[in-house]
């Protein structure tokens, strides 16, 4: 659990971000505690303002929240192009490159982000960093069959992989039936290069590096919401 200001900052960031949603949008519904506030606010706008949208959940968590807050859902099959996705992040640098995957939903999150015309990240200011990887492990989703091979390849390129486990020391299984390796790369100097190297390893399903995907970030501070953008004026 965060401090009081953190929960307040997350909620304020999410509420500001949801103001970008217009009628008839297809909305990517992100995962995690900050994205959850956005789903709640979308539900409020549907109920109180008659907003008409459809959401595409990135996880069972966001599917259940959509049902709870009255956000109707659809799939990429009906709507392969998403107008706007609102999602959280574990680390955000000044170019709005991200590390995601704390909740293990990175693969679906990245697919929905890539299918979106606009990706908005919502977070509290503790997520900002000058360098990705500083004090932050990089989640990598891997096919269980390939785990030992992928671990060896990751060590070759300088990472220290740790299999994600639940509290009973049972491997964490993603919604795609895979494992997560939380990898210590230290500070990541060349995130795009690392992304390419990891994606070339057979058995790597996806990485938590989101490079050049984010358009806007709403960052909740102790007192306000700071908007960061990669959009040209
Ligand atoms: C899940 C994610 C989340 O968006 C990320 O972990 C942030 O979560 P929170 O808003 O609870 O801090 O990437 O895979």
Short mmCIF file of C-alpha atoms and ligand atoms in Angstrom, two decimals:
data_model
loop_
_atom_site.label_atom_id
_atom_site.label_comp_id
_atom_site.label_asym_id
_atom_site.label_seq_id
_atom_site.Cartn_x
_atom_site.Cartn_y
_atom_site.Cartn_z
CA UNK A 1 0.00 0.00 0.00
CA UNK A 2 1.22 3.48 -0.82
CA UNK A 3 1.11 6.55 1.40
CA UNK A 4 -2.08 8.58 1.36
CA UNK A 5 -0.67 11.17 -1.06
CA UNK A 6 0.31 8.38 -3.47
CA UNK A 7 -3.21 6.97 -3.78
CA UNK A 8 -4.55 10.52 -4.15
CA UNK A 9 -1.91 11.33 -6.80
CA UNK A 10 -2.71 8.18 -8.76
CA UNK A 11 -6.42 8.93 -8.73
CA UNK A 12 -5.94 12.57 -9.78
CA UNK A 13 -3.64 11.54 -12.66
CA UNK A 14 -6.17 8.94 -13.83
CA UNK A 15 -9.12 11.36 -13.65
CA UNK A 16 -7.21 13.97 -15.70
CA UNK A 17 -6.24 11.37 -18.32
CA UNK A 18 -9.83 10.18 -18.71
CA UNK A 19 -10.80 13.72 -19.78
CA UNK A 20 -9.19 12.89 -23.16
CA UNK A 21 -11.88 10.29 -23.92
CA UNK A 22 -14.58 11.24 -26.45
CA UNK A 23 -17.81 9.55 -27.53
CA UNK A 24 -17.44 6.40 -29.65
CA UNK A 25 -13.80 5.83 -28.67
CA UNK A 26 -12.43 2.31 -28.39
CA UNK A 27 -10.40 2.46 -25.16
CA UNK A 28 -7.54 0.18 -24.09
CA UNK A 29 -8.03 -0.57 -20.38
CA UNK A 30 -4.65 -0.90 -18.66
CA UNK A 31 -3.75 -2.97 -15.61
CA UNK A 32 -2.50 -2.10 -12.14
CA UNK A 33 -3.70 0.11 -9.33
CA UNK A 34 -3.45 3.44 -11.22
CA UNK A 35 -5.17 2.17 -14.37
CA UNK A 36 -7.90 0.85 -12.06
CA UNK A 37 -8.74 4.45 -11.07
CA UNK A 38 -9.06 5.29 -14.78
CA UNK A 39 -11.52 2.42 -15.34
CA UNK A 40 -13.55 3.61 -12.35
CA UNK A 41 -13.62 7.16 -13.78
CA UNK A 42 -14.64 5.92 -17.26
CA UNK A 43 -17.52 4.09 -15.58
CA UNK A 44 -18.51 7.30 -13.79
CA UNK A 45 -18.53 9.26 -17.06
CA UNK A 46 -20.64 6.57 -18.75
CA UNK A 47 -23.13 6.63 -15.87
CA UNK A 48 -23.26 10.38 -15.19
CA UNK A 49 -22.45 11.93 -18.58
CA UNK A 50 -23.83 9.31 -20.97
CA UNK A 51 -20.37 8.78 -22.50
CA UNK A 52 -20.50 6.02 -25.13
CA UNK A 53 -17.30 3.97 -25.38
CA UNK A 54 -16.13 0.37 -25.53
CA UNK A 55 -13.12 -0.90 -23.58
CA UNK A 56 -10.59 -3.59 -24.44
CA UNK A 57 -9.18 -5.07 -21.20
CA UNK A 58 -5.47 -5.90 -20.97
CA UNK A 59 -5.98 -8.41 -18.13
CA UNK A 60 -8.59 -10.26 -16.11
CA UNK A 61 -8.11 -7.53 -13.51
CA UNK A 62 -9.22 -4.84 -15.97
CA UNK A 63 -12.00 -7.09 -17.34
CA UNK A 64 -13.43 -7.52 -13.83
CA UNK A 65 -13.09 -3.79 -13.08
CA UNK A 66 -14.83 -2.94 -16.36
CA UNK A 67 -17.72 -5.20 -15.35
CA UNK A 68 -17.81 -3.73 -11.83
CA UNK A 69 -17.84 -0.11 -13.01
CA UNK A 70 -20.16 -0.64 -15.99
CA UNK A 71 -17.69 -0.18 -18.85
CA UNK A 72 -18.84 -2.31 -21.82
CA UNK A 73 -16.03 -4.33 -23.38
CA UNK A 74 -15.04 -5.55 -26.82
CA UNK A 75 -12.03 -7.34 -28.32
CA UNK A 76 -9.32 -6.73 -30.90
CA UNK A 77 -11.29 -9.05 -33.20
CA UNK A 78 -14.15 -6.55 -33.44
CA UNK A 79 -11.92 -3.47 -33.13
CA UNK A 80 -8.31 -4.05 -34.20
CA UNK A 81 -7.60 -0.32 -33.98
CA UNK A 82 -7.82 1.27 -30.54
CA UNK A 83 -8.36 5.04 -30.24
CA UNK A 84 -6.78 5.58 -26.85
CA UNK A 85 -5.18 3.42 -24.16
CA UNK A 86 -4.71 4.50 -20.56
CA UNK A 87 -2.25 2.36 -18.62
CA UNK A 88 0.17 2.54 -15.71
CA UNK A 89 3.93 1.99 -15.61
CA UNK A 90 6.64 0.91 -13.19
CA UNK A 91 9.29 3.35 -14.44
CA UNK A 92 9.09 6.34 -16.80
CA UNK A 93 12.06 8.25 -18.22
CA UNK A 94 12.10 11.80 -19.58
CA UNK A 95 11.45 10.53 -23.15
CA UNK A 96 8.41 8.62 -21.84
CA UNK A 97 10.10 5.30 -22.41
CA UNK A 98 8.83 2.79 -19.88
CA UNK A 99 9.40 -0.33 -17.88
CA UNK A 100 6.13 -2.18 -17.34
CA UNK A 101 5.06 -5.59 -16.16
CA UNK A 102 4.97 -5.30 -12.38
CA UNK A 103 1.56 -6.92 -12.53
CA UNK A 104 2.63 -9.45 -15.16
CA UNK A 105 0.25 -8.18 -17.86
CA UNK A 106 2.99 -6.73 -20.09
CA UNK A 107 2.33 -8.78 -23.23
CA UNK A 108 -1.33 -7.89 -23.61
CA UNK A 109 -0.58 -4.34 -22.48
CA UNK A 110 2.05 -3.97 -25.19
CA UNK A 111 -0.21 -5.41 -27.90
CA UNK A 112 -3.02 -3.03 -26.96
CA UNK A 113 -0.57 -0.10 -26.70
CA UNK A 114 0.79 -0.92 -30.18
CA UNK A 115 -2.75 -1.12 -31.57
CA UNK A 116 -3.57 2.32 -30.14
CA UNK A 117 -3.51 5.65 -31.93
CA UNK A 118 -2.63 7.23 -28.58
CA UNK A 119 -1.06 5.79 -25.41
CA UNK A 120 -1.49 7.75 -22.18
CA UNK A 121 0.43 6.67 -19.09
CA UNK A 122 -0.89 7.44 -15.61
CA UNK A 123 1.36 7.23 -12.56
CA UNK A 124 2.47 8.96 -9.40
CA UNK A 125 5.76 10.84 -9.45
CA UNK A 126 7.71 8.06 -7.70
CA UNK A 127 7.73 6.29 -11.09
CA UNK A 128 9.83 8.99 -12.79
CA UNK A 129 13.49 8.15 -13.33
CA UNK A 130 16.45 9.69 -15.11
CA UNK A 131 17.55 6.26 -16.34
CA UNK A 132 15.47 3.12 -16.96
CA UNK A 133 16.62 0.12 -14.93
CA UNK A 134 17.95 2.13 -12.00
CA UNK A 135 16.60 0.23 -8.99
CA UNK A 136 14.10 -1.55 -11.21
CA UNK A 137 14.07 -5.12 -12.57
CA UNK A 138 12.94 -5.65 -16.17
CA UNK A 139 10.11 -8.21 -16.52
CA UNK A 140 10.47 -10.59 -19.48
CA UNK A 141 7.69 -13.07 -20.31
CA UNK A 142 9.06 -16.44 -21.47
CA UNK A 143 7.66 -19.75 -22.63
CA UNK A 144 8.13 -22.23 -19.74
CA UNK A 145 9.63 -24.74 -22.21
CA UNK A 146 12.41 -22.26 -23.06
CA UNK A 147 13.22 -20.96 -19.53
CA UNK A 148 16.75 -22.43 -19.06
CA UNK A 149 17.79 -21.44 -22.58
CA UNK A 150 16.43 -17.91 -22.25
CA UNK A 151 18.10 -17.49 -18.83
CA UNK A 152 21.48 -18.49 -20.30
CA UNK A 153 21.06 -16.06 -23.23
CA UNK A 154 20.04 -13.25 -20.87
CA UNK A 155 23.18 -13.87 -18.74
CA UNK A 156 25.27 -13.68 -21.95
CA UNK A 157 23.99 -10.15 -22.58
CA UNK A 158 24.66 -9.05 -19.00
CA UNK A 159 21.34 -9.64 -17.22
CA UNK A 160 20.68 -11.51 -13.99
CA UNK A 161 17.32 -13.31 -14.33
CA UNK A 162 15.09 -14.22 -11.37
CA UNK A 163 12.02 -16.40 -11.89
CA UNK A 164 8.97 -14.57 -10.55
CA UNK A 165 7.20 -16.63 -7.88
CA UNK A 166 4.14 -16.15 -5.75
CA UNK A 167 4.20 -16.09 -1.93
CA UNK A 168 4.25 -19.91 -1.75
CA UNK A 169 7.34 -20.07 -3.99
CA UNK A 170 5.22 -21.32 -6.87
CA UNK A 171 6.11 -19.90 -10.31
CA UNK A 172 3.91 -16.96 -11.29
CA UNK A 173 1.94 -17.90 -14.42
CA UNK A 174 0.83 -15.14 -16.78
CA UNK A 175 -2.63 -15.04 -18.37
CA UNK A 176 -0.91 -16.41 -21.48
CA UNK A 177 0.34 -19.47 -19.55
CA UNK A 178 3.96 -18.31 -19.38
CA UNK A 179 6.66 -17.51 -16.79
CA UNK A 180 8.06 -14.08 -15.95
CA UNK A 181 11.79 -13.53 -15.50
CA UNK A 182 12.52 -10.33 -13.56
CA UNK A 183 15.92 -9.37 -14.91
CA UNK A 184 18.51 -7.12 -13.29
CA UNK A 185 20.32 -5.27 -16.07
CA UNK A 186 21.37 -2.37 -13.86
CA UNK A 187 20.99 1.00 -15.59
CA UNK A 188 19.86 0.40 -19.19
CA UNK A 189 22.01 2.61 -21.46
CA UNK A 190 20.45 1.65 -24.80
CA UNK A 191 16.86 0.52 -24.19
CA UNK A 192 15.99 0.03 -27.87
CA UNK A 193 19.11 -2.05 -28.46
CA UNK A 194 18.33 -4.18 -25.38
CA UNK A 195 14.75 -4.63 -26.57
CA UNK A 196 15.97 -5.87 -29.97
CA UNK A 197 18.46 -8.28 -28.42
CA UNK A 198 15.90 -9.74 -26.04
CA UNK A 199 13.24 -10.11 -28.74
CA UNK A 200 15.71 -12.08 -30.88
CA UNK A 201 16.00 -14.82 -28.23
CA UNK A 202 13.67 -17.72 -29.17
CA UNK A 203 11.29 -18.33 -26.27
CA UNK A 204 11.06 -14.68 -25.24
CA UNK A 205 7.40 -13.77 -25.64
CA UNK A 206 7.64 -10.08 -24.71
CA UNK A 207 9.61 -7.63 -22.62
CA UNK A 208 8.48 -4.87 -20.29
CA UNK A 209 10.38 -2.21 -22.27
CA UNK A 210 7.94 0.17 -23.98
CA UNK A 211 10.15 2.32 -26.19
CA UNK A 212 8.76 5.19 -28.28
CA UNK A 213 5.16 4.13 -27.66
CA UNK A 214 3.87 6.75 -25.19
CA UNK A 215 2.27 9.98 -26.35
CA UNK A 216 1.29 11.56 -23.03
CA UNK A 217 1.94 10.91 -19.34
CA UNK A 218 -0.18 12.26 -16.49
CA UNK A 219 2.00 12.27 -13.39
CA UNK A 220 0.33 12.80 -10.05
CA UNK A 221 2.49 14.82 -7.63
CA UNK A 222 1.79 15.65 -3.99
CA UNK A 223 -0.23 18.69 -5.04
CA UNK A 224 -1.10 18.54 -8.75
CA UNK A 225 -0.91 16.61 -12.02
CA UNK A 226 2.01 17.18 -14.35
CA UNK A 227 1.47 16.45 -18.06
CA UNK A 228 4.43 15.22 -20.12
CA UNK A 229 4.21 14.80 -23.89
CA UNK A 230 6.17 13.41 -26.82
CA UNK A 231 3.73 14.99 -29.30
CA UNK A 232 5.09 17.76 -31.51
CA UNK A 233 3.31 21.11 -31.14
C1 LIG B 1 1.15 -4.29 -15.06
C2 LIG B 1 1.77 -2.94 -15.24
C3 LIG B 1 1.24 -1.84 -14.38
O1 LIG B 1 0.73 -0.86 -15.19
C4 LIG B 1 2.38 -1.32 -13.54
O2 LIG B 1 2.86 -2.39 -12.74
C5 LIG B 1 1.95 -0.14 -12.66
O3 LIG B 1 1.06 -0.55 -11.66
P1 LIG B 1 0.58 0.43 -10.50
O4 LIG B 1 -0.22 1.51 -11.16
O5 LIG B 1 -0.24 -0.44 -9.58
O6 LIG B 1 1.82 0.95 -9.82
O7 LIG B 1 2.63 -2.73 -16.04
O8 LIG B 1 1.74 -5.24 -15.91
#
